[in-house]
Coordinates of C-alpha atoms and ligand atoms in Angstrom, one line a residue:
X264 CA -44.2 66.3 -63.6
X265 CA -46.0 63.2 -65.9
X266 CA -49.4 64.7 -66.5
X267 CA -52.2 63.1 -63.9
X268 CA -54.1 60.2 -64.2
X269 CA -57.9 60.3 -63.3
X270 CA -57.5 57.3 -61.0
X271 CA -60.4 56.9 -59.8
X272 CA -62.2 57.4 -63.1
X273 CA -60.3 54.4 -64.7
X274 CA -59.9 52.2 -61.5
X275 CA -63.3 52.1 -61.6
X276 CA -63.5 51.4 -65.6
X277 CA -60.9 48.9 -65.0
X278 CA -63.0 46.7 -62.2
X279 CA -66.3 47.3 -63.9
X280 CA -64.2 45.9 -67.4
X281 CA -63.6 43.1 -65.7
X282 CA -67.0 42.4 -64.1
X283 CA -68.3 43.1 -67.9
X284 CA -65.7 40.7 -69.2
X285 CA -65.9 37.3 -67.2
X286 CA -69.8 37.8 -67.8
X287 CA -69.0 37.7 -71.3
X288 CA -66.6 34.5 -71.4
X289 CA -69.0 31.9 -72.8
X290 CA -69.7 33.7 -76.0
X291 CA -66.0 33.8 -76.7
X292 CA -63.9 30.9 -78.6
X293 CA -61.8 30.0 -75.6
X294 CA -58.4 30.1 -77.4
X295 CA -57.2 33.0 -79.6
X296 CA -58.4 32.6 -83.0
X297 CA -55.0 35.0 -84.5
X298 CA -52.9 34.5 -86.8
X299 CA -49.2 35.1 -85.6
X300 CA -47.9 38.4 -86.0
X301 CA -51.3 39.8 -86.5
X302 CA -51.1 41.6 -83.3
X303 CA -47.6 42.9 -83.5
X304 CA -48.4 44.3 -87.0
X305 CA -51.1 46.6 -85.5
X306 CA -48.2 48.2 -83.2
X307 CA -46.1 51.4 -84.1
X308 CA -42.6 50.2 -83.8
X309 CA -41.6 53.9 -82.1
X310 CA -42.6 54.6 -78.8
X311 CA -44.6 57.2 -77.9
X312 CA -42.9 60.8 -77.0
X313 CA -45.8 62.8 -76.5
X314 CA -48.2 61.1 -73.7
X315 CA -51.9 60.0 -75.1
X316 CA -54.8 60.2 -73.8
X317 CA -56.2 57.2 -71.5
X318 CA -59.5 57.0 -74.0
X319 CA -57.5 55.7 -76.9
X320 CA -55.2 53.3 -74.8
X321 CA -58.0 51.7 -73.7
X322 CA -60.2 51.7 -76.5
X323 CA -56.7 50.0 -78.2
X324 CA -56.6 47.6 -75.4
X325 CA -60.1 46.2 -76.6
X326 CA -59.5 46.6 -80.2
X327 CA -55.7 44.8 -80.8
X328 CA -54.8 43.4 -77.4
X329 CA -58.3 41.5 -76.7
X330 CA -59.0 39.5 -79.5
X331 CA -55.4 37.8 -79.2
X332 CA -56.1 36.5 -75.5
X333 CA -56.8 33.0 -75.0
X334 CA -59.1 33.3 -72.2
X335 CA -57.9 31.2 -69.1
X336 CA -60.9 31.5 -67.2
X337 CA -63.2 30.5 -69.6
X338 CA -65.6 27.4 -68.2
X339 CA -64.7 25.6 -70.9
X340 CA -60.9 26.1 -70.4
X341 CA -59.9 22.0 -70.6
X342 CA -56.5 22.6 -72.3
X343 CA -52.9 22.0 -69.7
X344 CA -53.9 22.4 -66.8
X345 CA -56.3 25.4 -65.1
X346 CA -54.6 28.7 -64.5
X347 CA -57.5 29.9 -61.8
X348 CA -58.4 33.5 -60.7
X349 CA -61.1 32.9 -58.4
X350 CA -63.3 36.5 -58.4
X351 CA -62.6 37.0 -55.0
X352 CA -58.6 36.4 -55.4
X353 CA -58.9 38.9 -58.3
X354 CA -60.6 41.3 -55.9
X355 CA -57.2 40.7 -53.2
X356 CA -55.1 41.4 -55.8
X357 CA -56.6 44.9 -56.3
X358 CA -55.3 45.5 -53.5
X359 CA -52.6 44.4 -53.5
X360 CA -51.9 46.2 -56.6
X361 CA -52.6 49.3 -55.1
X362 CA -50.9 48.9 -52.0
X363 CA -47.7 47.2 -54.1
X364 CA -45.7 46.6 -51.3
X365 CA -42.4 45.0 -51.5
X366 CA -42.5 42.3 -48.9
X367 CA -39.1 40.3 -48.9
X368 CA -38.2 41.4 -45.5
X369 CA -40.7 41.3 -42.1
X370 CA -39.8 44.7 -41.7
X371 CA -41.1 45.6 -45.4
X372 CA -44.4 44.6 -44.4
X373 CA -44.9 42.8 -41.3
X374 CA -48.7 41.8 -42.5
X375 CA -47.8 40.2 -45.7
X376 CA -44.9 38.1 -43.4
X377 CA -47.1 37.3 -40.5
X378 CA -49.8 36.4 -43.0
X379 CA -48.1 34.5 -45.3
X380 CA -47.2 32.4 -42.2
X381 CA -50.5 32.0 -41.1
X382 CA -52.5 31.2 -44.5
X383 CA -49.8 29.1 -45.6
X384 CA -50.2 26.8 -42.2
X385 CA -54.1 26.7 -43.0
X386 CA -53.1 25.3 -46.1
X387 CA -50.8 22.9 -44.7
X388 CA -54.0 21.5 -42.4
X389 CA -56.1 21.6 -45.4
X390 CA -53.9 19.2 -47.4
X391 CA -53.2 17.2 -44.7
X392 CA -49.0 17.5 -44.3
X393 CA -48.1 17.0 -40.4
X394 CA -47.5 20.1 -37.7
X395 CA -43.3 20.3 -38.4
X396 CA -43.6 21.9 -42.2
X397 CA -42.8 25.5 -42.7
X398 CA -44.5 26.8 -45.9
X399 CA -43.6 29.1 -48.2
X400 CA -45.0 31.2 -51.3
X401 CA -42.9 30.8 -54.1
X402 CA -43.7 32.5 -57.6
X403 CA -43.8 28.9 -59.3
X404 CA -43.5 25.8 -58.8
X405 CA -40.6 25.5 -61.3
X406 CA -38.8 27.8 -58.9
X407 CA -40.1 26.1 -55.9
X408 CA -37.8 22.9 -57.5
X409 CA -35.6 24.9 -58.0
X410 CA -34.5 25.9 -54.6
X411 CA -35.1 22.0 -53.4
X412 CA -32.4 21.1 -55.9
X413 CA -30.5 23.8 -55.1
X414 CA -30.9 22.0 -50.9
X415 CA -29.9 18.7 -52.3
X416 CA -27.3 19.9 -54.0
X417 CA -25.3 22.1 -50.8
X418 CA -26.4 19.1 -48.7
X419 CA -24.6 17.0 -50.7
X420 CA -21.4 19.3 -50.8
X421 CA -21.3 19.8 -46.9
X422 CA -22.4 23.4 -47.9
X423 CA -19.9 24.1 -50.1
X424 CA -21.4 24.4 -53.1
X425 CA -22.6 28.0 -53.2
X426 CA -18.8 28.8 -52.9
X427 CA -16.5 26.7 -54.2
X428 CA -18.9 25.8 -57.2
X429 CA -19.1 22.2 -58.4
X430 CA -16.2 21.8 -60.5
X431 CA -13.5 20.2 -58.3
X432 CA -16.6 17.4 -57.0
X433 CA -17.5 14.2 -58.3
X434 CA -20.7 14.1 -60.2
X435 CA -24.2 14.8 -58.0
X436 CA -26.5 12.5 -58.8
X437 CA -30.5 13.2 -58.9
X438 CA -33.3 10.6 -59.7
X439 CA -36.7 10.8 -60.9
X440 CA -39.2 9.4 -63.5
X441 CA -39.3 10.2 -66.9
X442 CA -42.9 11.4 -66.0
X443 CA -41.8 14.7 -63.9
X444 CA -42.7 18.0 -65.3
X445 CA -39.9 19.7 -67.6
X446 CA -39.3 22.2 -64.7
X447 CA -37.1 19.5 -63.0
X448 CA -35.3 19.2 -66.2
X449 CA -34.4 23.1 -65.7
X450 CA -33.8 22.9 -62.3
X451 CA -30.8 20.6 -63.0
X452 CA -29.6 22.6 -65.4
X453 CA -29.8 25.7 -63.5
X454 CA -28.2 23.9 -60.2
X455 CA -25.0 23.2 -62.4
X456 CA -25.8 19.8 -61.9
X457 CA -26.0 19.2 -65.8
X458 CA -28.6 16.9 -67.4
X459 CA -26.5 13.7 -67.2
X460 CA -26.8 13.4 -63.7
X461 CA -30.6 13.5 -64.0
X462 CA -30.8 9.6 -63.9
X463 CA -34.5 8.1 -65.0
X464 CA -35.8 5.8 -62.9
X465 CA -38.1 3.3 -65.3
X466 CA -41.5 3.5 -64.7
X467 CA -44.2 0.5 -63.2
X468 CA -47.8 -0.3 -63.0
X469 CA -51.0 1.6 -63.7
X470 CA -50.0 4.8 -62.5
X471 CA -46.5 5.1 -63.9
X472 CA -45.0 5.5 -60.3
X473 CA -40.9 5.0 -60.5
X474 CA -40.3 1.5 -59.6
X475 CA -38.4 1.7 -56.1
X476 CA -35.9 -1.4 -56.9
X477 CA -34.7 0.1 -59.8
X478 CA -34.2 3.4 -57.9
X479 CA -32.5 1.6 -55.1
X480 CA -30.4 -0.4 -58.0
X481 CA -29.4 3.1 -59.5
X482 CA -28.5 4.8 -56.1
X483 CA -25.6 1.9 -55.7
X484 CA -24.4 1.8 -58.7
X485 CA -23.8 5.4 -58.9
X486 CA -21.7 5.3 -55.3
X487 CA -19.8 2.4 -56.9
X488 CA -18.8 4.5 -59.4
X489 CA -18.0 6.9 -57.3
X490 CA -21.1 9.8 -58.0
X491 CA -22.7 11.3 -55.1
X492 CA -26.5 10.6 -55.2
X493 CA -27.9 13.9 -53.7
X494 CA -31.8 13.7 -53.9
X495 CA -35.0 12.2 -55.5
X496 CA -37.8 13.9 -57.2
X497 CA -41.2 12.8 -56.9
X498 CA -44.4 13.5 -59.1
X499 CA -47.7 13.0 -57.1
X500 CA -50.1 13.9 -60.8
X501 CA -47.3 14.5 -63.7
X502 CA -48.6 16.8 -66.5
X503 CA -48.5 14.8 -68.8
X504 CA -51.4 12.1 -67.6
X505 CA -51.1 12.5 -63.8
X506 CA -48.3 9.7 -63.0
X507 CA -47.8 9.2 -59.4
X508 CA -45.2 8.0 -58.0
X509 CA -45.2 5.6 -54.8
X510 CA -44.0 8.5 -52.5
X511 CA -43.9 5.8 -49.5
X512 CA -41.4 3.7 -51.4
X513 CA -39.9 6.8 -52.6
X514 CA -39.0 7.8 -49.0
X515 CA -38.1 4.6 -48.0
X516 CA -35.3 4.1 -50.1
X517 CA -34.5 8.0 -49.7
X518 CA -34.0 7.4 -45.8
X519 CA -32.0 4.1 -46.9
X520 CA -29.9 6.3 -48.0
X521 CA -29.5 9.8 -46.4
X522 CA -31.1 11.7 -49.6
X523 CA -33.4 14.2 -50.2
X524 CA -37.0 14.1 -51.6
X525 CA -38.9 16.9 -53.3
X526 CA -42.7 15.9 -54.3
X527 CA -43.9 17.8 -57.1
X528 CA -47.3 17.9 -56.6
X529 CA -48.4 21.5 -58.6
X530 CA -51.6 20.4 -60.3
X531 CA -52.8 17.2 -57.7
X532 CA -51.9 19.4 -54.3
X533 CA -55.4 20.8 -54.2
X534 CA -57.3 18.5 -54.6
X535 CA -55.7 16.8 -51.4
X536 CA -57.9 19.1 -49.2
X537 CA -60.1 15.8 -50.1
X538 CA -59.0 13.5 -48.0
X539 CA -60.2 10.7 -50.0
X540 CA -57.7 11.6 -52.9
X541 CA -55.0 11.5 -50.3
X542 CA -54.1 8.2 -51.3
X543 CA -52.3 9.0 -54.4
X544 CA -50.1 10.5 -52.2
X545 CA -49.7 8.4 -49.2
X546 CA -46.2 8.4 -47.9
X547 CA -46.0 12.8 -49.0
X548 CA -45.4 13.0 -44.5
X549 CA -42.1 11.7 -45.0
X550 CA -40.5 14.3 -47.6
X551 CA -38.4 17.2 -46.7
X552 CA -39.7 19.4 -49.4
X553 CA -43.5 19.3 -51.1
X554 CA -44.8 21.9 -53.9
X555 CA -48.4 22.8 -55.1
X556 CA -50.0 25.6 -56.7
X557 CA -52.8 27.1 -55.7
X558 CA -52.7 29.1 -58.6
X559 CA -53.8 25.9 -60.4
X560 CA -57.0 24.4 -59.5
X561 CA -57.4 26.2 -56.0
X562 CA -58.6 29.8 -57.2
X563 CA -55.2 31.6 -55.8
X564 CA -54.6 33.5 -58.9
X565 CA -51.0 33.2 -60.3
X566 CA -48.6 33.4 -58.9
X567 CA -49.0 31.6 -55.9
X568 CA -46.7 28.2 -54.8
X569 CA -47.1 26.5 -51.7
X570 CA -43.7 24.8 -51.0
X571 CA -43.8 23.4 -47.6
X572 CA -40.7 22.5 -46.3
X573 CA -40.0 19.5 -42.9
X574 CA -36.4 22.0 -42.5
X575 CA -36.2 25.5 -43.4
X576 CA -33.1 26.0 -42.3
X577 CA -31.5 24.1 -45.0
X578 CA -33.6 26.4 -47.3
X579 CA -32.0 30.0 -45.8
X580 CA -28.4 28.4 -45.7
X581 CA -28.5 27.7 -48.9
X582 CA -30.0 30.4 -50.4
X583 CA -30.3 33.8 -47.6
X584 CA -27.8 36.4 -48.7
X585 CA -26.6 38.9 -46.2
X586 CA -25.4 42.5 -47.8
X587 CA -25.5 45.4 -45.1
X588 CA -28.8 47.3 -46.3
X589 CA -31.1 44.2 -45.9
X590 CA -30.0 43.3 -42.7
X591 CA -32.9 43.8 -39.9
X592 CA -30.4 44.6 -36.6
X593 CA -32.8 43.8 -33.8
X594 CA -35.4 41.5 -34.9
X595 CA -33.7 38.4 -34.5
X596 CA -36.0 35.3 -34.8
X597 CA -38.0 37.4 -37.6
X598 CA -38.9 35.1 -40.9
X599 CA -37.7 37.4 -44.0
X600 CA -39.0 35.3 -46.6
X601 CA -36.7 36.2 -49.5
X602 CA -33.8 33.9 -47.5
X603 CA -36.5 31.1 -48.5
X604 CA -36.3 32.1 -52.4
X605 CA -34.3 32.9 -55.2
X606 CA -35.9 36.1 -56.1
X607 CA -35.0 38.5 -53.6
X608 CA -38.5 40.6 -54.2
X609 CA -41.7 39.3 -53.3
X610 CA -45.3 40.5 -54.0
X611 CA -47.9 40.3 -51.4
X612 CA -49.1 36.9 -52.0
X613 CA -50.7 35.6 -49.2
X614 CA -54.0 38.3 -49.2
X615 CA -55.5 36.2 -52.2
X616 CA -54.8 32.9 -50.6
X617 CA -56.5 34.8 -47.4
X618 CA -59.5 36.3 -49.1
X619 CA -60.2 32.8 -51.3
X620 CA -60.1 30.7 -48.2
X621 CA -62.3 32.6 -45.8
X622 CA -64.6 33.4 -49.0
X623 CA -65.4 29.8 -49.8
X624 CA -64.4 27.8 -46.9
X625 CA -62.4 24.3 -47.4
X626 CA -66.0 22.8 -48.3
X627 CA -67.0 25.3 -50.9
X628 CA -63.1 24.3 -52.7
X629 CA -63.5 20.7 -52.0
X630 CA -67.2 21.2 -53.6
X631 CA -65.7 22.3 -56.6
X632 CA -62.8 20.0 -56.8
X633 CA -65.1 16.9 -56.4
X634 CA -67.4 17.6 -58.7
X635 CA -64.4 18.2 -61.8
X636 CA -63.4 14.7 -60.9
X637 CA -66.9 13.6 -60.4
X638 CA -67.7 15.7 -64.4
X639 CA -64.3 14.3 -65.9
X640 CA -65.1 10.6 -64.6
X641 CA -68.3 10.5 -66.4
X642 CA -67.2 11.9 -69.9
X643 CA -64.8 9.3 -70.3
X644 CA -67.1 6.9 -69.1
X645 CA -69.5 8.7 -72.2
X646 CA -66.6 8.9 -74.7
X647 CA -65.4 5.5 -74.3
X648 CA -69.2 3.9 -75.0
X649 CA -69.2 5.6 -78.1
X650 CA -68.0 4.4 -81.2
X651 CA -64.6 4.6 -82.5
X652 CA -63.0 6.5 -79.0
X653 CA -60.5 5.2 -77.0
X654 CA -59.7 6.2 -73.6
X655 CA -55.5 6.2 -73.6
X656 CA -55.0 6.8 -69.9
X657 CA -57.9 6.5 -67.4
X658 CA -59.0 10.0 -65.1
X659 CA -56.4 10.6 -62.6
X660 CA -58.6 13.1 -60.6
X661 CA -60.3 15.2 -63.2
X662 CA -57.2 14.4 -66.2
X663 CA -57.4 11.8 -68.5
X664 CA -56.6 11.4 -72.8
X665 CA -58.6 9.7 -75.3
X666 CA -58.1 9.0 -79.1
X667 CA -60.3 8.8 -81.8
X668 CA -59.7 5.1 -83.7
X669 CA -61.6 6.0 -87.3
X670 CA -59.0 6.0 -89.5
X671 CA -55.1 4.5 -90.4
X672 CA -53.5 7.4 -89.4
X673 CA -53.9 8.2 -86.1
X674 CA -51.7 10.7 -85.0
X675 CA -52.1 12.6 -87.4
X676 CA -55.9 12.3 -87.5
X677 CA -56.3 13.2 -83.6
X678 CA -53.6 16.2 -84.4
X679 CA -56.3 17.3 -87.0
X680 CA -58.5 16.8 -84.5
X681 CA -57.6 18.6 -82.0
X682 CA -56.6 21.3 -84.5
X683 CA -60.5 21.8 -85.5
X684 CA -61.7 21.8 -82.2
X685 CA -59.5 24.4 -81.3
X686 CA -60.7 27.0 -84.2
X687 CA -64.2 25.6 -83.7
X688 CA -63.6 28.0 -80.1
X689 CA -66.3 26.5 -77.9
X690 CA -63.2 24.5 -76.1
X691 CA -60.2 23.9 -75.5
X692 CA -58.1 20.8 -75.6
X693 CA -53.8 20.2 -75.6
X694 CA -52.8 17.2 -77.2
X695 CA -49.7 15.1 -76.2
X696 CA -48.2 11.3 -76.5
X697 CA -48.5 8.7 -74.3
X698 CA -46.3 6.1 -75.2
X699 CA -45.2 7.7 -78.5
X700 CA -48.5 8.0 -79.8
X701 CA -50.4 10.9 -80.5
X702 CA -53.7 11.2 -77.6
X703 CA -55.6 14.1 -76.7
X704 CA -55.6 15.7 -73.2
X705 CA -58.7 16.6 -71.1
X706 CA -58.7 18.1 -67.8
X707 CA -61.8 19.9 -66.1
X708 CA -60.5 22.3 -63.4
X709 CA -61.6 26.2 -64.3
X710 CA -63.5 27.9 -61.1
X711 CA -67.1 28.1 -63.0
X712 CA -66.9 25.1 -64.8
X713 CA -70.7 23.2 -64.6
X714 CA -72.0 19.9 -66.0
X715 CA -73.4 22.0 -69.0
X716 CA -69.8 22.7 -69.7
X717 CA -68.9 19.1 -69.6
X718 CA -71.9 18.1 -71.9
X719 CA -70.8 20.6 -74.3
X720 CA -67.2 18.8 -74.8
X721 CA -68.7 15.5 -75.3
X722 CA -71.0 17.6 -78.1
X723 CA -68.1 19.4 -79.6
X724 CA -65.3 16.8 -79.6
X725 CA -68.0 13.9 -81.0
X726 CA -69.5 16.0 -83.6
X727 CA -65.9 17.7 -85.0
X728 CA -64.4 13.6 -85.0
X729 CA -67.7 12.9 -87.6
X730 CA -66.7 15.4 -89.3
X731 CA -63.1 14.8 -89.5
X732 CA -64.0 10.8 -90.2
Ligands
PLP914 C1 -47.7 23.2 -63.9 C2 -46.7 22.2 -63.4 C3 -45.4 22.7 -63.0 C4 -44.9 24.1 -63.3 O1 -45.6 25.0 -62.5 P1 -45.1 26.5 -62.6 O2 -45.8 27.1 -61.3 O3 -45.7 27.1 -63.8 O4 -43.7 26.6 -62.5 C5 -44.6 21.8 -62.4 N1 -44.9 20.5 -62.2 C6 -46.2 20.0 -62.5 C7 -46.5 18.6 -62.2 C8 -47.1 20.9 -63.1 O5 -48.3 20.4 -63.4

């Protein structure tokens, strides 16, 4: 027998930890100030034999493990994109924790199916997609793509894929911008597909949607030489500066031509329970397969995708596997929700989503969404009146990138840049290219951000570019 744990002693010491430690966010440098192997070098390279006592695994926890975390729920968390853990999603997932169900059949938890059904419909009103989509929790959106691919690919085989594998077919054929997030990139790869059958689609206009003759141009070409086009994938706010496509034209030329559509919509998603951001997506009603995380800017702690789907059933075919011990004789008509996934396991995802939503209310999220955009708007408005900035790509929602001008080298100088303001450890930035040129990213998203927060970035990254100049 392992010896016994004093749960309650250190539940307890865990939970008040964390109370202790969110309180304690603003007077840490947001990312990890470590050098790289610092932490590993602090670790005995034989595991234990004898078991220790819980005082010193702790008290190592804080001493080597903490001070290499880059905090992710830091207010002043601007770098990617936010990773939130509302409090109240984190206080779900205790639970869930302790409960740790398996729920990838109905009858392995009929609560976290039935739930999952119901929170995931909420969400569906919330954002505005018609009655007629069945959503999903997926652990990501990269695997959320994944399975759409995977749709567009046994489509396009008459649901032969999965068996016969691709190698006798002619090449399947997938479209989308150069602006999509690298997940699709994987996607193909993992489908068999293969990355030369990913075919760009050139890019028009302010927000860098794919330009729909071109896509129509590419479709025929491919069936004249004899490819299969299989599907389109859609950004509605890529990563990189929040391209959206033109999800309408998008469709149009889909239904032109019996394919497919994902929308990758994992950062944007949320903040479409505003309806008056629903016009970077107008058009979404008409795809068969749409993804967003809550887990980014909604409060839904990771992991938690929304993938909502206009025809599940293409979804199980392709992917449902059938071995005699998961089989559920009896309950026909049940949803099992690992026949929607590639993983067969599934954690019980739906009680944060269920918690957050009922905690804050649509209003108290949209509250929160509004005012990032409203925060991010009016920093670039500030950055661009000062001297020597340059706004690269204009706020899509709460994202945009900027550049400072003062010297000949640019890239590198806004590399240095961003460099400084990441030891300085008040915030956090990522930088990227736009156009082959080096431009720094900002995005306001994290749970407790405030104005203060915002103020303090137009301090930090002002004061560190003088510095640099
Ligand atoms: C973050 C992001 C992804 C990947 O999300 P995961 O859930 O981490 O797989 C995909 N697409 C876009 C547009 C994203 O912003």
């Amino acid at each position: 027998m392992p010896e016994e744990l004093d749960f309650e002693r250190w539940s307890k010491k865990a939970a008040e930890w964390g109370v202790a430690y969110r309180a304690s966010l603003r007077g840490r440098p947001v990312r990890a100030q470590t050098a790289p192997g610092t932490i590993a070098a602090q670790l005995p390279a034989l595991p234990p034999e004898q078991g220790e006592a819980m005082e010193a695994i702790f008290a190592d926890f804080e001493k080597i493990l903490l001070p290499g975390m880059t905090h992710w729920q830091h207010p002043r968390f601007f770098a990617y994109f936010p990773a939130n853990a509302a409090p109240v999603s984190v206080v779900a997932e205790y639970l869930v924790t302790a409960m740790a169900a398996q729920c990838m059949l109905w009858q392995t938890s009929p609560a976290a199916t039935e739930l999952e059904t119901r929170v995931l419909d909420w969400l569906r009103q919330a954002i505005g997609l018609p009655a007629g989509f069945a959503g999903v929790i997926q652990d990501s959106a990269s695997s959320a793509t994944l399975a759409a691919v995977l749709v567009m690919r046994e489509r396009a085989l008459s649901w032969k894929g999965n068996k016969a594998g691709l190698a006798a077919n002619p090449r399947l054929r997938i479209y989308a911008s150069q602006e999509v997030h690298t997940s699709i990139d994987r996607a193909i790869w993992v489908s068999g597909i293969g990355e030369e059958n990913l075919v760009r689609i050139p890019t028009t206009g302010g927000h860098r949607g794919m330009d729909a003759v071109a896509l129509a141009d590419a479709i025929t070409r491919d069936r004249e030489a004899g490819h299969v086009p299989a599907g389109i994938i859609a950004c509605a706010g890529g990563t990189n500066v929040g391209a959206c496509d033109d999800i309408s034209a998008v469709v149009r030329v889909a239904r032109e031509n019996g394919l497919y559509v994902h929308v990758d919509a994992a950062w944007a998603g949320s903040a479409m329970i505003c309806e008056e951001f629903r016009h970077l997506w107008v058009g979404v009603e008409g795809a068969d397969s749409v993804v967003f995380n809550p887990h980014k800017w909604l409060g839904a702690q990771f992991d938690c995708s929304a993938h909502f789907i206009r025809n599940p059933e293409d979804l199980v075919r392709t992917l449902a596997i059938h071995p005699e011990f998961l089989k559920t004789h009896g309950h026909d008509g049940l949803i099992n929700y690992s026949e929607w996934s590639v993983p067969l396991g599934r954690r019980f995802r739906a009680l944060k989503l269920w918690f957050l939503l009922r905690f804050h209310g649509l209003e108290g999220l949209r509250a929160m969404i509004r005012n990032h955009v409203a925060w991010s708007e009016r920093l670039a408005e500030r950055l661009k009146a000062e001297p020597d900035f340059e706004i690269v790509t204009e706020p899509v929602l709460s994202l945009f990138s900027f550049r400072h001008t003062a010297t000949d080298d640019l890239d590198q100088h806004n590399l240095d840049l961003v460099g400084s303001i990441n030891d300085d450890g008040r915030i956090y930035l990522t930088q990227s290219r736009v156009d082959g040129k080096v431009m720094i990213r900002f995005q306001a998203g994290q749970f407790e951000m405030t104005e203060a927060d915002a103020d303090t970035a137009f301090d930090v990254i002002t004061e560190l570019a003088r510095n640099k100049a």
